[in-house]
Amino acid sequence: DTGVSQDPRHKITKRGQNVTFRCDPISEHNRLYWYRQTLGQGPEFLTYFQNEAQLEKSRLLSDRFSAERPKGSFSTLEIQHTEQGDSAMYLCASSLGGLAPSGANVLTFGAGSRLTVL
Amino acid sequence: KNEVEQSPQNLTAQEGEFITINCSYSVGISALHWLQQHPGGGIVSLFMLSSGKKKHGRLIATINIQEKHSSLHITASHPRDSAVYICAVRSTNYGGSQGNLIFGKGTKLSVKP
């Protein structure tokens, strides 16, 4: 396993278009997180899955944003009708939660998907 | 005021120096993470702490729960340590949510040879 993979690494789109990002977590990790990071800022939490269940959504996640993890493995984050303010790095992370051995809940991050909305 | 504050924002050091990065938080937490972010976005988790002290190689992380403060120390710093170091807390204010990490803005470290 090569860690958390995100695709695409960089997406340039015009305002109003829809974009979708994919995250493939570490295979045995049951928890998957999406974060957004803008320049000079720390990441901000967007949403979190345990297996296929979306357990929490940030107020940052407007109706234009939707995330899925249909089989409890990979996840997609879709942004509809993109706006220039959506330009950011979208980070995915995964962890092994619950009754797990030492080291559980340590996050492993992907390299991120950078979105530029023109 | 941010719930997680890091200092300094920027730090330049000479190779070999001992480095300390500080993180203060204002919420109740169940855990604190130190993360390292290299240019281009890749983030690596360095430590997860809920009490005491952890050491990994030249990196040491400490946390004082009563004072709501954590420090990340780098001994014998090297240019390859140059990165942004981010403190993140898992707040109990959100019902102990496992997902909602609150991040500091990061400390940009540059180690000169």
mmCIF file with all atom_site columns, C-alpha atoms in Angstrom:
data_model
loop_
_atom_site.group_PDB
_atom_site.id
_atom_site.type_symbol
_atom_site.label_atom_id
_atom_site.label_alt_id
_atom_site.label_comp_id
_atom_site.label_asym_id
_atom_site.label_entity_id
_atom_site.label_seq_id
_atom_site.pdbx_PDB_ins_code
_atom_site.Cartn_x
_atom_site.Cartn_y
_atom_site.Cartn_z
_atom_site.occupancy
_atom_site.B_iso_or_equiv
_atom_site.pdbx_formal_charge
_atom_site.auth_seq_id
_atom_site.auth_comp_id
_atom_site.auth_asym_id
_atom_site.auth_atom_id
_atom_site.pdbx_PDB_model_num
ATOM 1   C CA . ASP A 1 1   ? 0.000   0.000  0.000   1.00 0.00 ? 1   ASP A CA 1
ATOM 2   C CA . THR A 1 2   ? 1.442   3.351  -1.041  1.00 0.00 ? 2   THR A CA 1
ATOM 3   C CA . GLY A 1 3   ? -0.497  5.527  1.400   1.00 0.00 ? 3   GLY A CA 1
ATOM 4   C CA . VAL A 1 4   ? -3.361  7.884  0.693   1.00 0.00 ? 4   VAL A CA 1
ATOM 5   C CA . SER A 1 5   ? -3.817  8.721  -2.977  1.00 0.00 ? 5   SER A CA 1
ATOM 6   C CA . GLN A 1 6   ? -5.670  11.708 -4.343  1.00 0.00 ? 6   GLN A CA 1
ATOM 7   C CA . ASP A 1 7   ? -6.672  12.414 -7.910  1.00 0.00 ? 7   ASP A CA 1
ATOM 8   C CA . PRO A 1 8   ? -6.328  14.706 -9.728  1.00 0.00 ? 8   PRO A CA 1
ATOM 9   C CA . ARG A 1 9   ? -3.390  16.532 -8.183  1.00 0.00 ? 9   ARG A CA 1
ATOM 10  C CA . HIS A 1 10  ? -4.343  19.761 -9.878  1.00 0.00 ? 10  HIS A CA 1
ATOM 11  C CA . LYS A 1 11  ? -7.592  20.863 -11.479 1.00 0.00 ? 11  LYS A CA 1
ATOM 12  C CA . ILE A 1 12  ? -8.173  24.141 -13.292 1.00 0.00 ? 12  ILE A CA 1
ATOM 13  C CA . THR A 1 13  ? -11.777 24.899 -14.106 1.00 0.00 ? 13  THR A CA 1
ATOM 14  C CA . LYS A 1 14  ? -13.997 27.764 -15.098 1.00 0.00 ? 14  LYS A CA 1
ATOM 15  C CA . ARG A 1 15  ? -16.478 29.254 -12.679 1.00 0.00 ? 15  ARG A CA 1
ATOM 16  C CA . GLY A 1 16  ? -19.776 27.411 -12.765 1.00 0.00 ? 16  GLY A CA 1
ATOM 17  C CA . GLN A 1 17  ? -18.335 24.045 -13.728 1.00 0.00 ? 17  GLN A CA 1
ATOM 18  C CA . ASN A 1 18  ? -18.569 20.936 -11.573 1.00 0.00 ? 18  ASN A CA 1
ATOM 19  C CA . VAL A 1 19  ? -15.460 19.172 -10.300 1.00 0.00 ? 19  VAL A CA 1
ATOM 20  C CA . THR A 1 20  ? -14.925 15.865 -8.553  1.00 0.00 ? 20  THR A CA 1
ATOM 21  C CA . PHE A 1 21  ? -11.953 14.755 -6.487  1.00 0.00 ? 21  PHE A CA 1
ATOM 22  C CA . ARG A 1 22  ? -11.185 11.198 -5.517  1.00 0.00 ? 22  ARG A CA 1
ATOM 23  C CA . CYS A 1 23  ? -9.394  9.889  -2.472  1.00 0.00 ? 23  CYS A CA 1
ATOM 24  C CA . ASP A 1 24  ? -8.141  6.345  -1.994  1.00 0.00 ? 24  ASP A CA 1
ATOM 25  C CA . PRO A 1 25  ? -7.257  5.837  1.681   1.00 0.00 ? 25  PRO A CA 1
ATOM 26  C CA . ILE A 1 26  ? -4.956  3.263  3.210   1.00 0.00 ? 26  ILE A CA 1
ATOM 27  C CA . SER A 1 27  ? -6.875  0.043  2.698   1.00 0.00 ? 27  SER A CA 1
ATOM 28  C CA . GLU A 1 28  ? -7.309  -0.989 6.331   1.00 0.00 ? 28  GLU A CA 1
ATOM 29  C CA . HIS A 1 29  ? -8.258  2.514  7.500   1.00 0.00 ? 29  HIS A CA 1
ATOM 30  C CA . ASN A 1 30  ? -11.930 2.833  8.380   1.00 0.00 ? 30  ASN A CA 1
ATOM 31  C CA . ARG A 1 31  ? -11.936 6.612  8.854   1.00 0.00 ? 31  ARG A CA 1
ATOM 32  C CA . LEU A 1 32  ? -11.618 9.129  6.043   1.00 0.00 ? 32  LEU A CA 1
ATOM 33  C CA . TYR A 1 33  ? -11.498 12.894 6.324   1.00 0.00 ? 33  TYR A CA 1
ATOM 34  C CA . TRP A 1 34  ? -11.683 15.778 3.866   1.00 0.00 ? 34  TRP A CA 1
ATOM 35  C CA . TYR A 1 35  ? -10.035 19.125 4.620   1.00 0.00 ? 35  TYR A CA 1
ATOM 36  C CA . ARG A 1 36  ? -9.618  22.359 2.685   1.00 0.00 ? 36  ARG A CA 1
ATOM 37  C CA . GLN A 1 37  ? -6.514  24.509 2.894   1.00 0.00 ? 37  GLN A CA 1
ATOM 38  C CA . THR A 1 38  ? -6.044  27.987 1.478   1.00 0.00 ? 38  THR A CA 1
ATOM 39  C CA . LEU A 1 39  ? -2.718  29.747 1.105   1.00 0.00 ? 39  LEU A CA 1
ATOM 40  C CA . GLY A 1 40  ? -1.079  30.625 4.392   1.00 0.00 ? 40  GLY A CA 1
ATOM 41  C CA . GLN A 1 41  ? -3.750  28.939 6.468   1.00 0.00 ? 41  GLN A CA 1
ATOM 42  C CA . GLY A 1 42  ? -3.967  25.632 8.269   1.00 0.00 ? 42  GLY A CA 1
ATOM 43  C CA . PRO A 1 43  ? -6.344  22.994 6.928   1.00 0.00 ? 43  PRO A CA 1
ATOM 44  C CA . GLU A 1 44  ? -10.058 23.349 7.747   1.00 0.00 ? 44  GLU A CA 1
ATOM 45  C CA . PHE A 1 45  ? -12.261 20.349 8.404   1.00 0.00 ? 45  PHE A CA 1
ATOM 46  C CA . LEU A 1 46  ? -14.948 19.630 5.809   1.00 0.00 ? 46  LEU A CA 1
ATOM 47  C CA . THR A 1 47  ? -16.351 16.178 6.488   1.00 0.00 ? 47  THR A CA 1
ATOM 48  C CA . TYR A 1 48  ? -15.573 12.781 7.954   1.00 0.00 ? 48  TYR A CA 1
ATOM 49  C CA . PHE A 1 49  ? -16.583 9.180  7.243   1.00 0.00 ? 49  PHE A CA 1
ATOM 50  C CA . GLN A 1 50  ? -16.394 6.087  9.344   1.00 0.00 ? 50  GLN A CA 1
ATOM 51  C CA . ASN A 1 51  ? -16.666 3.246  6.858   1.00 0.00 ? 51  ASN A CA 1
ATOM 52  C CA . GLU A 1 52  ? -19.428 4.323  4.465   1.00 0.00 ? 52  GLU A CA 1
ATOM 53  C CA . ALA A 1 53  ? -21.260 6.526  6.959   1.00 0.00 ? 53  ALA A CA 1
ATOM 54  C CA . GLN A 1 54  ? -20.763 10.274 6.755   1.00 0.00 ? 54  GLN A CA 1
ATOM 55  C CA . LEU A 1 55  ? -20.698 11.114 10.459  1.00 0.00 ? 55  LEU A CA 1
ATOM 56  C CA . GLU A 1 56  ? -19.971 14.806 10.433  1.00 0.00 ? 56  GLU A CA 1
ATOM 57  C CA . LYS A 1 57  ? -20.132 17.768 8.093   1.00 0.00 ? 57  LYS A CA 1
ATOM 58  C CA . SER A 1 58  ? -18.665 21.207 8.665   1.00 0.00 ? 58  SER A CA 1
ATOM 59  C CA . ARG A 1 59  ? -20.699 24.352 8.175   1.00 0.00 ? 59  ARG A CA 1
ATOM 60  C CA . LEU A 1 60  ? -18.087 25.101 5.493   1.00 0.00 ? 60  LEU A CA 1
ATOM 61  C CA . LEU A 1 61  ? -19.634 22.355 3.396   1.00 0.00 ? 61  LEU A CA 1
ATOM 62  C CA . SER A 1 62  ? -22.317 24.271 1.529   1.00 0.00 ? 62  SER A CA 1
ATOM 63  C CA . ASP A 1 63  ? -25.068 22.654 -0.516  1.00 0.00 ? 63  ASP A CA 1
ATOM 64  C CA . ARG A 1 64  ? -22.771 22.800 -3.531  1.00 0.00 ? 64  ARG A CA 1
ATOM 65  C CA . PHE A 1 65  ? -20.429 20.308 -1.881  1.00 0.00 ? 65  PHE A CA 1
ATOM 66  C CA . SER A 1 66  ? -21.190 16.636 -1.573  1.00 0.00 ? 66  SER A CA 1
ATOM 67  C CA . ALA A 1 67  ? -19.001 13.777 -0.423  1.00 0.00 ? 67  ALA A CA 1
ATOM 68  C CA . GLU A 1 68  ? -19.563 10.067 -0.674  1.00 0.00 ? 68  GLU A CA 1
ATOM 69  C CA . ARG A 1 69  ? -17.826 6.898  0.377   1.00 0.00 ? 69  ARG A CA 1
ATOM 70  C CA . PRO A 1 70  ? -20.159 4.311  -1.118  1.00 0.00 ? 70  PRO A CA 1
ATOM 71  C CA . LYS A 1 71  ? -18.368 1.090  -0.225  1.00 0.00 ? 71  LYS A CA 1
ATOM 72  C CA . GLY A 1 72  ? -16.372 2.334  2.713   1.00 0.00 ? 72  GLY A CA 1
ATOM 73  C CA . SER A 1 73  ? -13.205 2.424  0.660   1.00 0.00 ? 73  SER A CA 1
ATOM 74  C CA . PHE A 1 74  ? -12.505 5.322  -1.730  1.00 0.00 ? 74  PHE A CA 1
ATOM 75  C CA . SER A 1 75  ? -14.295 8.640  -1.376  1.00 0.00 ? 75  SER A CA 1
ATOM 76  C CA . THR A 1 76  ? -15.307 11.384 -3.769  1.00 0.00 ? 76  THR A CA 1
ATOM 77  C CA . LEU A 1 77  ? -15.774 15.075 -3.089  1.00 0.00 ? 77  LEU A CA 1
ATOM 78  C CA . GLU A 1 78  ? -17.866 16.912 -5.669  1.00 0.00 ? 78  GLU A CA 1
ATOM 79  C CA . ILE A 1 79  ? -18.211 20.656 -5.955  1.00 0.00 ? 79  ILE A CA 1
ATOM 80  C CA . GLN A 1 80  ? -21.067 21.870 -8.129  1.00 0.00 ? 80  GLN A CA 1
ATOM 81  C CA . HIS A 1 81  ? -21.220 25.292 -9.771  1.00 0.00 ? 81  HIS A CA 1
ATOM 82  C CA . THR A 1 82  ? -17.714 26.185 -8.655  1.00 0.00 ? 82  THR A CA 1
ATOM 83  C CA . GLU A 1 83  ? -16.938 29.710 -7.472  1.00 0.00 ? 83  GLU A CA 1
ATOM 84  C CA . GLN A 1 84  ? -13.590 31.473 -7.340  1.00 0.00 ? 84  GLN A CA 1
ATOM 85  C CA . GLY A 1 85  ? -13.682 31.207 -3.552  1.00 0.00 ? 85  GLY A CA 1
ATOM 86  C CA . ASP A 1 86  ? -13.565 27.431 -3.884  1.00 0.00 ? 86  ASP A CA 1
ATOM 87  C CA . SER A 1 87  ? -9.958  27.681 -5.070  1.00 0.00 ? 87  SER A CA 1
ATOM 88  C CA . ALA A 1 88  ? -7.924  25.804 -2.479  1.00 0.00 ? 88  ALA A CA 1
ATOM 89  C CA . MET A 1 89  ? -6.031  22.616 -1.771  1.00 0.00 ? 89  MET A CA 1
ATOM 90  C CA . TYR A 1 90  ? -8.419  19.793 -0.902  1.00 0.00 ? 90  TYR A CA 1
ATOM 91  C CA . LEU A 1 91  ? -6.743  17.328 1.421   1.00 0.00 ? 91  LEU A CA 1
ATOM 92  C CA . CYS A 1 92  ? -7.850  13.813 2.240   1.00 0.00 ? 92  CYS A CA 1
ATOM 93  C CA . ALA A 1 93  ? -6.632  11.865 5.247   1.00 0.00 ? 93  ALA A CA 1
ATOM 94  C CA . SER A 1 94  ? -7.374  8.465  6.692   1.00 0.00 ? 94  SER A CA 1
ATOM 95  C CA . SER A 1 95  ? -6.901  6.735  10.002  1.00 0.00 ? 95  SER A CA 1
ATOM 96  C CA . LEU A 1 96  ? -7.672  3.512  11.809  1.00 0.00 ? 96  LEU A CA 1
ATOM 97  C CA . GLY A 1 97  ? -10.134 4.298  14.550  1.00 0.00 ? 97  GLY A CA 1
ATOM 98  C CA . GLY A 1 98  ? -11.988 2.406  17.225  1.00 0.00 ? 98  GLY A CA 1
ATOM 99  C CA . LEU A 1 99  ? -10.428 -0.353 19.307  1.00 0.00 ? 99  LEU A CA 1
ATOM 100 C CA . ALA A 1 100 ? -7.156  -0.381 17.429  1.00 0.00 ? 100 ALA A CA 1
ATOM 101 C CA . PRO A 1 101 ? -3.591  -0.907 18.581  1.00 0.00 ? 101 PRO A CA 1
ATOM 102 C CA . SER A 1 102 ? -1.149  1.820  19.450  1.00 0.00 ? 102 SER A CA 1
ATOM 103 C CA . GLY A 1 103 ? -0.797  4.288  16.615  1.00 0.00 ? 103 GLY A CA 1
ATOM 104 C CA . ALA A 1 104 ? -4.482  4.317  15.875  1.00 0.00 ? 104 ALA A CA 1
ATOM 105 C CA . ASN A 1 105 ? -6.068  7.641  15.082  1.00 0.00 ? 105 ASN A CA 1
ATOM 106 C CA . VAL A 1 106 ? -2.782  8.839  13.626  1.00 0.00 ? 106 VAL A CA 1
ATOM 107 C CA . LEU A 1 107 ? -3.737  10.569 10.428  1.00 0.00 ? 107 LEU A CA 1
ATOM 108 C CA . THR A 1 108 ? -2.140  9.797  7.106   1.00 0.00 ? 108 THR A CA 1
ATOM 109 C CA . PHE A 1 109 ? -2.633  12.570 4.585   1.00 0.00 ? 109 PHE A CA 1
ATOM 110 C CA . GLY A 1 110 ? -2.715  12.451 0.822   1.00 0.00 ? 110 GLY A CA 1
ATOM 111 C CA . ALA A 1 111 ? -0.743  14.938 -1.258  1.00 0.00 ? 111 ALA A CA 1
ATOM 112 C CA . GLY A 1 112 ? -3.880  16.955 -1.922  1.00 0.00 ? 112 GLY A CA 1
ATOM 113 C CA . SER A 1 113 ? -5.842  18.086 -4.955  1.00 0.00 ? 113 SER A CA 1
ATOM 114 C CA . ARG A 1 114 ? -5.300  21.734 -5.837  1.00 0.00 ? 114 ARG A CA 1
ATOM 115 C CA . LEU A 1 115 ? -8.347  23.433 -7.347  1.00 0.00 ? 115 LEU A CA 1
ATOM 116 C CA . THR A 1 116 ? -8.063  26.660 -9.301  1.00 0.00 ? 116 THR A CA 1
ATOM 117 C CA . VAL A 1 117 ? -11.325 28.270 -10.364 1.00 0.00 ? 117 VAL A CA 1
ATOM 118 C CA . LEU A 1 118 ? -10.917 30.931 -13.057 1.00 0.00 ? 118 LEU A CA 1
ATOM 119 C CA . LYS B 2 1   ? -9.055  34.711 18.462  1.00 0.00 ? 1   LYS B CA 1
ATOM 120 C CA . ASN B 2 2   ? -8.164  31.355 16.933  1.00 0.00 ? 2   ASN B CA 1
ATOM 121 C CA . GLU B 2 3   ? -8.746  28.323 19.090  1.00 0.00 ? 3   GLU B CA 1
ATOM 122 C CA . VAL B 2 4   ? -5.276  27.031 18.201  1.00 0.00 ? 4   VAL B CA 1
ATOM 123 C CA . GLU B 2 5   ? -2.379  29.485 18.141  1.00 0.00 ? 5   GLU B CA 1
ATOM 124 C CA . GLN B 2 6   ? 1.148   28.671 17.061  1.00 0.00 ? 6   GLN B CA 1
ATOM 125 C CA . SER B 2 7   ? 4.330   30.632 17.596  1.00 0.00 ? 7   SER B CA 1
ATOM 126 C CA . PRO B 2 8   ? 6.439   31.713 15.968  1.00 0.00 ? 8   PRO B CA 1
ATOM 127 C CA . GLN B 2 9   ? 4.781   32.070 12.567  1.00 0.00 ? 9   GLN B CA 1
ATOM 128 C CA . ASN B 2 10  ? 8.151   32.009 10.841  1.00 0.00 ? 10  ASN B CA 1
ATOM 129 C CA . LEU B 2 11  ? 11.455  30.686 12.109  1.00 0.00 ? 11  LEU B CA 1
ATOM 130 C CA . THR B 2 12  ? 14.883  30.744 10.508  1.00 0.00 ? 12  THR B CA 1
ATOM 131 C CA . ALA B 2 13  ? 17.642  28.717 12.088  1.00 0.00 ? 13  ALA B CA 1
ATOM 132 C CA . GLN B 2 14  ? 21.205  27.682 11.340  1.00 0.00 ? 14  GLN B CA 1
ATOM 133 C CA . GLU B 2 15  ? 21.949  24.027 10.808  1.00 0.00 ? 15  GLU B CA 1
ATOM 134 C CA . GLY B 2 16  ? 22.584  22.321 14.128  1.00 0.00 ? 16  GLY B CA 1
ATOM 135 C CA . GLU B 2 17  ? 20.449  24.642 16.232  1.00 0.00 ? 17  GLU B CA 1
ATOM 136 C CA . PHE B 2 18  ? 17.874  23.422 18.725  1.00 0.00 ? 18  PHE B CA 1
ATOM 137 C CA . ILE B 2 19  ? 14.412  24.499 17.612  1.00 0.00 ? 19  ILE B CA 1
ATOM 138 C CA . THR B 2 20  ? 11.200  24.932 19.576  1.00 0.00 ? 20  THR B CA 1
ATOM 139 C CA . ILE B 2 21  ? 7.762   25.526 18.096  1.00 0.00 ? 21  ILE B CA 1
ATOM 140 C CA . ASN B 2 22  ? 4.893   26.300 20.429  1.00 0.00 ? 22  ASN B CA 1
ATOM 141 C CA . CYS B 2 23  ? 1.173   25.567 20.274  1.00 0.00 ? 23  CYS B CA 1
ATOM 142 C CA . SER B 2 24  ? -1.455  26.940 22.643  1.00 0.00 ? 24  SER B CA 1
ATOM 143 C CA . TYR B 2 25  ? -5.121  26.052 22.505  1.00 0.00 ? 25  TYR B CA 1
ATOM 144 C CA . SER B 2 26  ? -8.209  27.347 24.238  1.00 0.00 ? 26  SER B CA 1
ATOM 145 C CA . VAL B 2 27  ? -10.581 24.373 23.991  1.00 0.00 ? 27  VAL B CA 1
ATOM 146 C CA . GLY B 2 28  ? -10.808 21.063 25.794  1.00 0.00 ? 28  GLY B CA 1
ATOM 147 C CA . ILE B 2 29  ? -9.078  18.387 23.791  1.00 0.00 ? 29  ILE B CA 1
ATOM 148 C CA . SER B 2 30  ? -8.861  14.622 23.601  1.00 0.00 ? 30  SER B CA 1
ATOM 149 C CA . ALA B 2 31  ? -5.680  14.632 21.498  1.00 0.00 ? 31  ALA B CA 1
ATOM 150 C CA . LEU B 2 32  ? -3.156  16.934 19.846  1.00 0.00 ? 32  LEU B CA 1
ATOM 151 C CA . HIS B 2 33  ? -1.374  16.267 16.562  1.00 0.00 ? 33  HIS B CA 1
ATOM 152 C CA . TRP B 2 34  ? 1.866   17.685 15.219  1.00 0.00 ? 34  TRP B CA 1
ATOM 153 C CA . LEU B 2 35  ? 2.037   17.591 11.428  1.00 0.00 ? 35  LEU B CA 1
ATOM 154 C CA . GLN B 2 36  ? 4.755   18.444 8.935   1.00 0.00 ? 36  GLN B CA 1
ATOM 155 C CA . GLN B 2 37  ? 3.867   19.937 5.569   1.00 0.00 ? 37  GLN B CA 1
ATOM 156 C CA . HIS B 2 38  ? 6.400   20.198 2.773   1.00 0.00 ? 38  HIS B CA 1
ATOM 157 C CA . PRO B 2 39  ? 6.110   22.552 -0.218  1.00 0.00 ? 39  PRO B CA 1
ATOM 158 C CA . GLY B 2 40  ? 3.595   21.111 -2.659  1.00 0.00 ? 40  GLY B CA 1
ATOM 159 C CA . GLY B 2 41  ? 1.152   20.154 0.055   1.00 0.00 ? 41  GLY B CA 1
ATOM 160 C CA . GLY B 2 42  ? 2.187   16.732 1.359   1.00 0.00 ? 42  GLY B CA 1
ATOM 161 C CA . ILE B 2 43  ? 1.382   16.410 5.056   1.00 0.00 ? 43  ILE B CA 1
ATOM 162 C CA . VAL B 2 44  ? 3.004   13.902 7.342   1.00 0.00 ? 44  VAL B CA 1
ATOM 163 C CA . SER B 2 45  ? 1.757   13.131 10.821  1.00 0.00 ? 45  SER B CA 1
ATOM 164 C CA . LEU B 2 46  ? 4.649   13.402 13.288  1.00 0.00 ? 46  LEU B CA 1
ATOM 165 C CA . PHE B 2 47  ? 3.016   12.820 16.651  1.00 0.00 ? 47  PHE B CA 1
ATOM 166 C CA . MET B 2 48  ? -0.326  12.331 18.316  1.00 0.00 ? 48  MET B CA 1
ATOM 167 C CA . LEU B 2 49  ? -0.314  13.218 22.019  1.00 0.00 ? 49  LEU B CA 1
ATOM 168 C CA . SER B 2 50  ? -2.831  13.156 24.795  1.00 0.00 ? 50  SER B CA 1
ATOM 169 C CA . SER B 2 51  ? -0.366  13.545 27.660  1.00 0.00 ? 51  SER B CA 1
ATOM 170 C CA . GLY B 2 52  ? 3.315   13.716 28.515  1.00 0.00 ? 52  GLY B CA 1
ATOM 171 C CA . LYS B 2 53  ? 6.068   13.476 25.973  1.00 0.00 ? 53  LYS B CA 1
ATOM 172 C CA . LYS B 2 54  ? 6.947   11.519 22.843  1.00 0.00 ? 54  LYS B CA 1
ATOM 173 C CA . LYS B 2 55  ? 10.254  11.226 21.022  1.00 0.00 ? 55  LYS B CA 1
ATOM 174 C CA . HIS B 2 56  ? 11.034  10.068 17.523  1.00 0.00 ? 56  HIS B CA 1
ATOM 175 C CA . GLY B 2 57  ? 14.582  10.487 16.295  1.00 0.00 ? 57  GLY B CA 1
ATOM 176 C CA . ARG B 2 58  ? 15.519  14.162 16.593  1.00 0.00 ? 58  ARG B CA 1
ATOM 177 C CA . LEU B 2 59  ? 11.923  15.214 17.226  1.00 0.00 ? 59  LEU B CA 1
ATOM 178 C CA . ILE B 2 60  ? 10.391  15.588 20.670  1.00 0.00 ? 60  ILE B CA 1
ATOM 179 C CA . ALA B 2 61  ? 6.814   16.614 21.409  1.00 0.00 ? 61  ALA B CA 1
ATOM 180 C CA . THR B 2 62  ? 5.497   17.557 24.814  1.00 0.00 ? 62  THR B CA 1
ATOM 181 C CA . ILE B 2 63  ? 2.066   18.524 26.054  1.00 0.00 ? 63  ILE B CA 1
ATOM 182 C CA . ASN B 2 64  ? 0.858   20.161 29.256  1.00 0.00 ? 64  ASN B CA 1
ATOM 183 C CA . ILE B 2 65  ? -2.875  19.567 29.485  1.00 0.00 ? 65  ILE B CA 1
ATOM 184 C CA . GLN B 2 66  ? -3.355  21.887 32.474  1.00 0.00 ? 66  GLN B CA 1
ATOM 185 C CA . GLU B 2 67  ? -1.656  24.770 30.693  1.00 0.00 ? 67  GLU B CA 1
ATOM 186 C CA . LYS B 2 68  ? -3.200  23.875 27.307  1.00 0.00 ? 68  LYS B CA 1
ATOM 187 C CA . HIS B 2 69  ? 0.181   24.060 25.662  1.00 0.00 ? 69  HIS B CA 1
ATOM 188 C CA . SER B 2 70  ? 2.333   21.818 23.522  1.00 0.00 ? 70  SER B CA 1
ATOM 189 C CA . SER B 2 71  ? 5.836   22.184 22.144  1.00 0.00 ? 71  SER B CA 1
ATOM 190 C CA . LEU B 2 72  ? 7.631   20.533 19.263  1.00 0.00 ? 72  LEU B CA 1
ATOM 191 C CA . HIS B 2 73  ? 11.413  20.424 19.589  1.00 0.00 ? 73  HIS B CA 1
ATOM 192 C CA . ILE B 2 74  ? 13.920  19.585 16.875  1.00 0.00 ? 74  ILE B CA 1
ATOM 193 C CA . THR B 2 75  ? 17.448  18.781 18.008  1.00 0.00 ? 75  THR B CA 1
ATOM 194 C CA . ALA B 2 76  ? 20.471  19.196 15.719  1.00 0.00 ? 76  ALA B CA 1
ATOM 195 C CA . SER B 2 77  ? 18.339  20.817 13.020  1.00 0.00 ? 77  SER B CA 1
ATOM 196 C CA . HIS B 2 78  ? 19.110  20.121 9.370   1.00 0.00 ? 78  HIS B CA 1
ATOM 197 C CA . PRO B 2 79  ? 18.089  21.873 6.141   1.00 0.00 ? 79  PRO B CA 1
ATOM 198 C CA . ARG B 2 80  ? 15.840  18.918 5.306   1.00 0.00 ? 80  ARG B CA 1
ATOM 199 C CA . ASP B 2 81  ? 13.768  19.848 8.381   1.00 0.00 ? 81  ASP B CA 1
ATOM 200 C CA . SER B 2 82  ? 12.647  22.970 6.497   1.00 0.00 ? 82  SER B CA 1
ATOM 201 C CA . ALA B 2 83  ? 8.858   22.730 6.262   1.00 0.00 ? 83  ALA B CA 1
ATOM 202 C CA . VAL B 2 84  ? 5.669   24.070 7.784   1.00 0.00 ? 84  VAL B CA 1
ATOM 203 C CA . TYR B 2 85  ? 4.861   22.493 11.142  1.00 0.00 ? 85  TYR B CA 1
ATOM 204 C CA . ILE B 2 86  ? 1.186   22.421 12.031  1.00 0.00 ? 86  ILE B CA 1
ATOM 205 C CA . CYS B 2 87  ? -0.454  21.820 15.377  1.00 0.00 ? 87  CYS B CA 1
ATOM 206 C CA . ALA B 2 88  ? -3.982  20.377 15.339  1.00 0.00 ? 88  ALA B CA 1
ATOM 207 C CA . VAL B 2 89  ? -6.281  19.480 18.220  1.00 0.00 ? 89  VAL B CA 1
ATOM 208 C CA . ARG B 2 90  ? -9.227  17.142 18.476  1.00 0.00 ? 90  ARG B CA 1
ATOM 209 C CA . SER B 2 91  ? -11.639 19.226 20.487  1.00 0.00 ? 91  SER B CA 1
ATOM 210 C CA . THR B 2 92  ? -14.037 17.774 23.021  1.00 0.00 ? 92  THR B CA 1
ATOM 211 C CA . ASN B 2 93  ? -16.195 20.858 22.491  1.00 0.00 ? 93  ASN B CA 1
ATOM 212 C CA . TYR B 2 94  ? -17.658 19.113 19.480  1.00 0.00 ? 94  TYR B CA 1
ATOM 213 C CA . GLY B 2 95  ? -18.909 16.186 21.521  1.00 0.00 ? 95  GLY B CA 1
ATOM 214 C CA . GLY B 2 96  ? -15.584 14.431 21.267  1.00 0.00 ? 96  GLY B CA 1
ATOM 215 C CA . SER B 2 97  ? -16.005 14.166 17.541  1.00 0.00 ? 97  SER B CA 1
ATOM 216 C CA . GLN B 2 98  ? -13.368 12.075 15.925  1.00 0.00 ? 98  GLN B CA 1
ATOM 217 C CA . GLY B 2 99  ? -13.440 14.093 12.758  1.00 0.00 ? 99  GLY B CA 1
ATOM 218 C CA . ASN B 2 100 ? -13.277 17.695 13.656  1.00 0.00 ? 100 ASN B CA 1
ATOM 219 C CA . LEU B 2 101 ? -9.657  18.668 14.047  1.00 0.00 ? 101 LEU B CA 1
ATOM 220 C CA . ILE B 2 102 ? -8.917  22.335 14.640  1.00 0.00 ? 102 ILE B CA 1
ATOM 221 C CA . PHE B 2 103 ? -5.672  23.369 13.000  1.00 0.00 ? 103 PHE B CA 1
ATOM 222 C CA . GLY B 2 104 ? -3.221  26.116 13.783  1.00 0.00 ? 104 GLY B CA 1
ATOM 223 C CA . LYS B 2 105 ? -1.949  28.234 10.906  1.00 0.00 ? 105 LYS B CA 1
ATOM 224 C CA . GLY B 2 106 ? 1.437   26.576 10.998  1.00 0.00 ? 106 GLY B CA 1
ATOM 225 C CA . THR B 2 107 ? 5.017   27.609 11.676  1.00 0.00 ? 107 THR B CA 1
ATOM 226 C CA . LYS B 2 108 ? 7.238   27.955 8.634   1.00 0.00 ? 108 LYS B CA 1
ATOM 227 C CA . LEU B 2 109 ? 10.711  26.680 9.496   1.00 0.00 ? 109 LEU B CA 1
ATOM 228 C CA . SER B 2 110 ? 13.727  27.360 7.333   1.00 0.00 ? 110 SER B CA 1
ATOM 229 C CA . VAL B 2 111 ? 17.025  25.781 8.337   1.00 0.00 ? 111 VAL B CA 1
ATOM 230 C CA . LYS B 2 112 ? 20.061  27.301 6.635   1.00 0.00 ? 112 LYS B CA 1
ATOM 231 C CA . PRO B 2 113 ? 23.214  25.247 6.015   1.00 0.00 ? 113 PRO B CA 1
#
